[in-house]
Amino acid sequence: MSYRLTIVVPVYNEEDNLQRVEKEFLAYFENAAVKSKVLFVNDGSKDGSQALIEDICSRSDNFTYISFAHNAGLSAAIKAGFDYADTALVGYIDADLQTTPDDFNKLLDEMDDCALVTGVRADRKDSFVKNMSSKIANGIRRAFTHDGMDDTGCPLKIIKSDYAKRIPMFRGLHRFLPAMILLQNGKVKQVPVRHFPRIAGEAKFGLWNRLLGPLMDCFAYLWMKKKYINYTVEKTSRG
């Protein structure tokens, strides 16, 4: 049976988490609702992440990778994952595994009539400051985008690949994935998922990244929305 879901795992200095990523995904593959594989996107890590990724990929065909020449940021890593995915569905999860691969099955259950299904971290295990800044940022984004999403920053999503590949990404726009799907007239849905404390590695986003930066990105989104081109082909000479 051919693969149906590619799960993008952006990696930036996550050497302390990667063996756990391998272990949890090997367990998930046994119970996945559809045949799935992992695509690591090494975003210019400066630690031993690349060597670990290559070891993991050498042990199983269910793991593949691409590696950037230099650090380009989370949005670029996600966009590259979308571009390189060769399956009907593409997913996304962070390498810190504060969400679990097992919950991809919850998202898959809702994919039939949706272009994107995203998780909502129902009981977040983060600090008060991180939770509040995220809550405020999500409120600001909803006011700008009217996407109805409570937790666009949740690192657990599945998108139909034909929609994902049409998303015009730029730095910071990973927070607007549901809104960009709505621009394509696709249906989006959110599903409660589990959340866990970070076990290893360091958080890549501070107060600026979670609150002030995203506010500036909202204006970039409004510009994108105004200029966005959307069309539907009714027929072609090929039939």
mmCIF file of N, CA and C in Angstrom, residues 26 30 32 45 47 50 62 65 100 114-115 125 133 135 139 145 160 176 178 190 196 201 209 221 230 235:
data_model
loop_
_atom_site.group_PDB
_atom_site.id
_atom_site.type_symbol
_atom_site.label_atom_id
_atom_site.label_comp_id
_atom_site.label_asym_id
_atom_site.label_seq_id
_atom_site.Cartn_x
_atom_site.Cartn_y
_atom_site.Cartn_z
ATOM 1 N N LEU A 26 7.626 5.284 15.347
ATOM 2 C CA LEU A 26 7.606 3.857 15.055
ATOM 3 C C LEU A 26 6.376 3.205 15.682
ATOM 4 N N GLU A 30 2.455 1.802 13.520
ATOM 5 C CA GLU A 30 1.768 0.523 13.718
ATOM 6 C C GLU A 30 0.260 0.694 13.827
ATOM 7 N N ALA A 32 -1.402 3.760 12.704
ATOM 8 C CA ALA A 32 -1.859 4.906 11.910
ATOM 9 C C ALA A 32 -3.079 4.548 11.070
ATOM 10 N N SER A 45 20.414 23.245 11.607
ATOM 11 C CA SER A 45 20.817 22.969 12.991
ATOM 12 C C SER A 45 22.335 23.048 13.147
ATOM 13 N N ASP A 47 23.770 21.743 16.037
ATOM 14 C CA ASP A 47 24.161 20.675 16.941
ATOM 15 C C ASP A 47 24.297 19.366 16.152
ATOM 16 N N GLN A 50 21.596 16.662 12.474
ATOM 17 C CA GLN A 50 21.652 16.082 11.136
ATOM 18 C C GLN A 50 22.177 14.652 11.166
ATOM 19 N N ASN A 62 10.403 4.636 6.379
ATOM 20 C CA ASN A 62 9.308 5.517 6.780
ATOM 21 C C ASN A 62 9.802 6.895 7.217
ATOM 22 N N TYR A 65 14.421 12.829 4.807
ATOM 23 C CA TYR A 65 14.828 14.153 5.274
ATOM 24 C C TYR A 65 15.245 15.038 4.115
ATOM 25 N N THR A 100 1.338 14.718 20.425
ATOM 26 C CA THR A 100 1.706 13.337 20.146
ATOM 27 C C THR A 100 1.264 12.895 18.756
ATOM 28 N N CYS A 114 -12.896 18.231 4.751
ATOM 29 C CA CYS A 114 -12.094 19.391 5.137
ATOM 30 C C CYS A 114 -10.817 19.462 4.302
ATOM 31 N N ALA A 115 -10.332 20.676 4.107
ATOM 32 C CA ALA A 115 -9.031 20.873 3.479
ATOM 33 C C ALA A 115 -7.935 20.929 4.526
ATOM 34 N N LYS A 125 0.318 22.564 28.789
ATOM 35 C CA LYS A 125 1.270 22.344 29.877
ATOM 36 C C LYS A 125 2.430 23.336 29.791
ATOM 37 N N SER A 133 0.284 34.837 26.542
ATOM 38 C CA SER A 133 0.724 35.526 25.331
ATOM 39 C C SER A 133 0.160 34.831 24.098
ATOM 40 N N LYS A 135 -2.671 33.086 24.015
ATOM 41 C CA LYS A 135 -4.106 33.357 23.995
ATOM 42 C C LYS A 135 -4.399 34.738 23.419
ATOM 43 N N GLY A 139 -6.259 35.679 19.813
ATOM 44 C CA GLY A 139 -7.392 36.600 19.751
ATOM 45 C C GLY A 139 -7.184 37.695 18.723
ATOM 46 N N THR A 145 -8.349 37.817 10.869
ATOM 47 C CA THR A 145 -8.580 36.802 9.836
ATOM 48 C C THR A 145 -9.999 36.252 9.811
ATOM 49 N N LYS A 160 -4.821 18.798 3.084
ATOM 50 C CA LYS A 160 -4.780 18.156 1.775
ATOM 51 C C LYS A 160 -3.679 18.828 0.960
ATOM 52 N N PHE A 176 -0.874 31.386 10.125
ATOM 53 C CA PHE A 176 -2.093 31.745 9.401
ATOM 54 C C PHE A 176 -2.536 30.642 8.447
ATOM 55 N N PRO A 178 -4.750 28.121 8.666
ATOM 56 C CA PRO A 178 -6.202 27.998 8.447
ATOM 57 C C PRO A 178 -6.761 29.147 7.609
ATOM 58 N N GLN A 190 -11.212 22.456 13.751
ATOM 59 C CA GLN A 190 -10.283 22.244 14.850
ATOM 60 C C GLN A 190 -10.787 21.113 15.749
ATOM 61 N N PHE A 196 1.657 18.177 26.164
ATOM 62 C CA PHE A 196 2.573 17.666 27.169
ATOM 63 C C PHE A 196 3.673 18.688 27.452
ATOM 64 N N GLY A 201 15.471 19.972 25.124
ATOM 65 C CA GLY A 201 15.638 21.055 24.159
ATOM 66 C C GLY A 201 15.108 22.378 24.709
ATOM 67 N N ASN A 209 8.220 36.706 19.649
ATOM 68 C CA ASN A 209 7.776 35.792 18.606
ATOM 69 C C ASN A 209 6.313 35.418 18.758
ATOM 70 N N TYR A 221 -0.697 39.554 6.435
ATOM 71 C CA TYR A 221 -1.797 38.702 5.991
ATOM 72 C C TYR A 221 -2.872 39.531 5.289
ATOM 73 N N ASN A 230 -7.234 33.718 -6.718
ATOM 74 C CA ASN A 230 -7.907 32.433 -6.561
ATOM 75 C C ASN A 230 -8.747 32.183 -7.813
ATOM 76 N N LYS A 235 -12.810 23.551 -17.307
ATOM 77 C CA LYS A 235 -12.482 22.490 -18.240
ATOM 78 C C LYS A 235 -11.189 22.834 -18.969
#
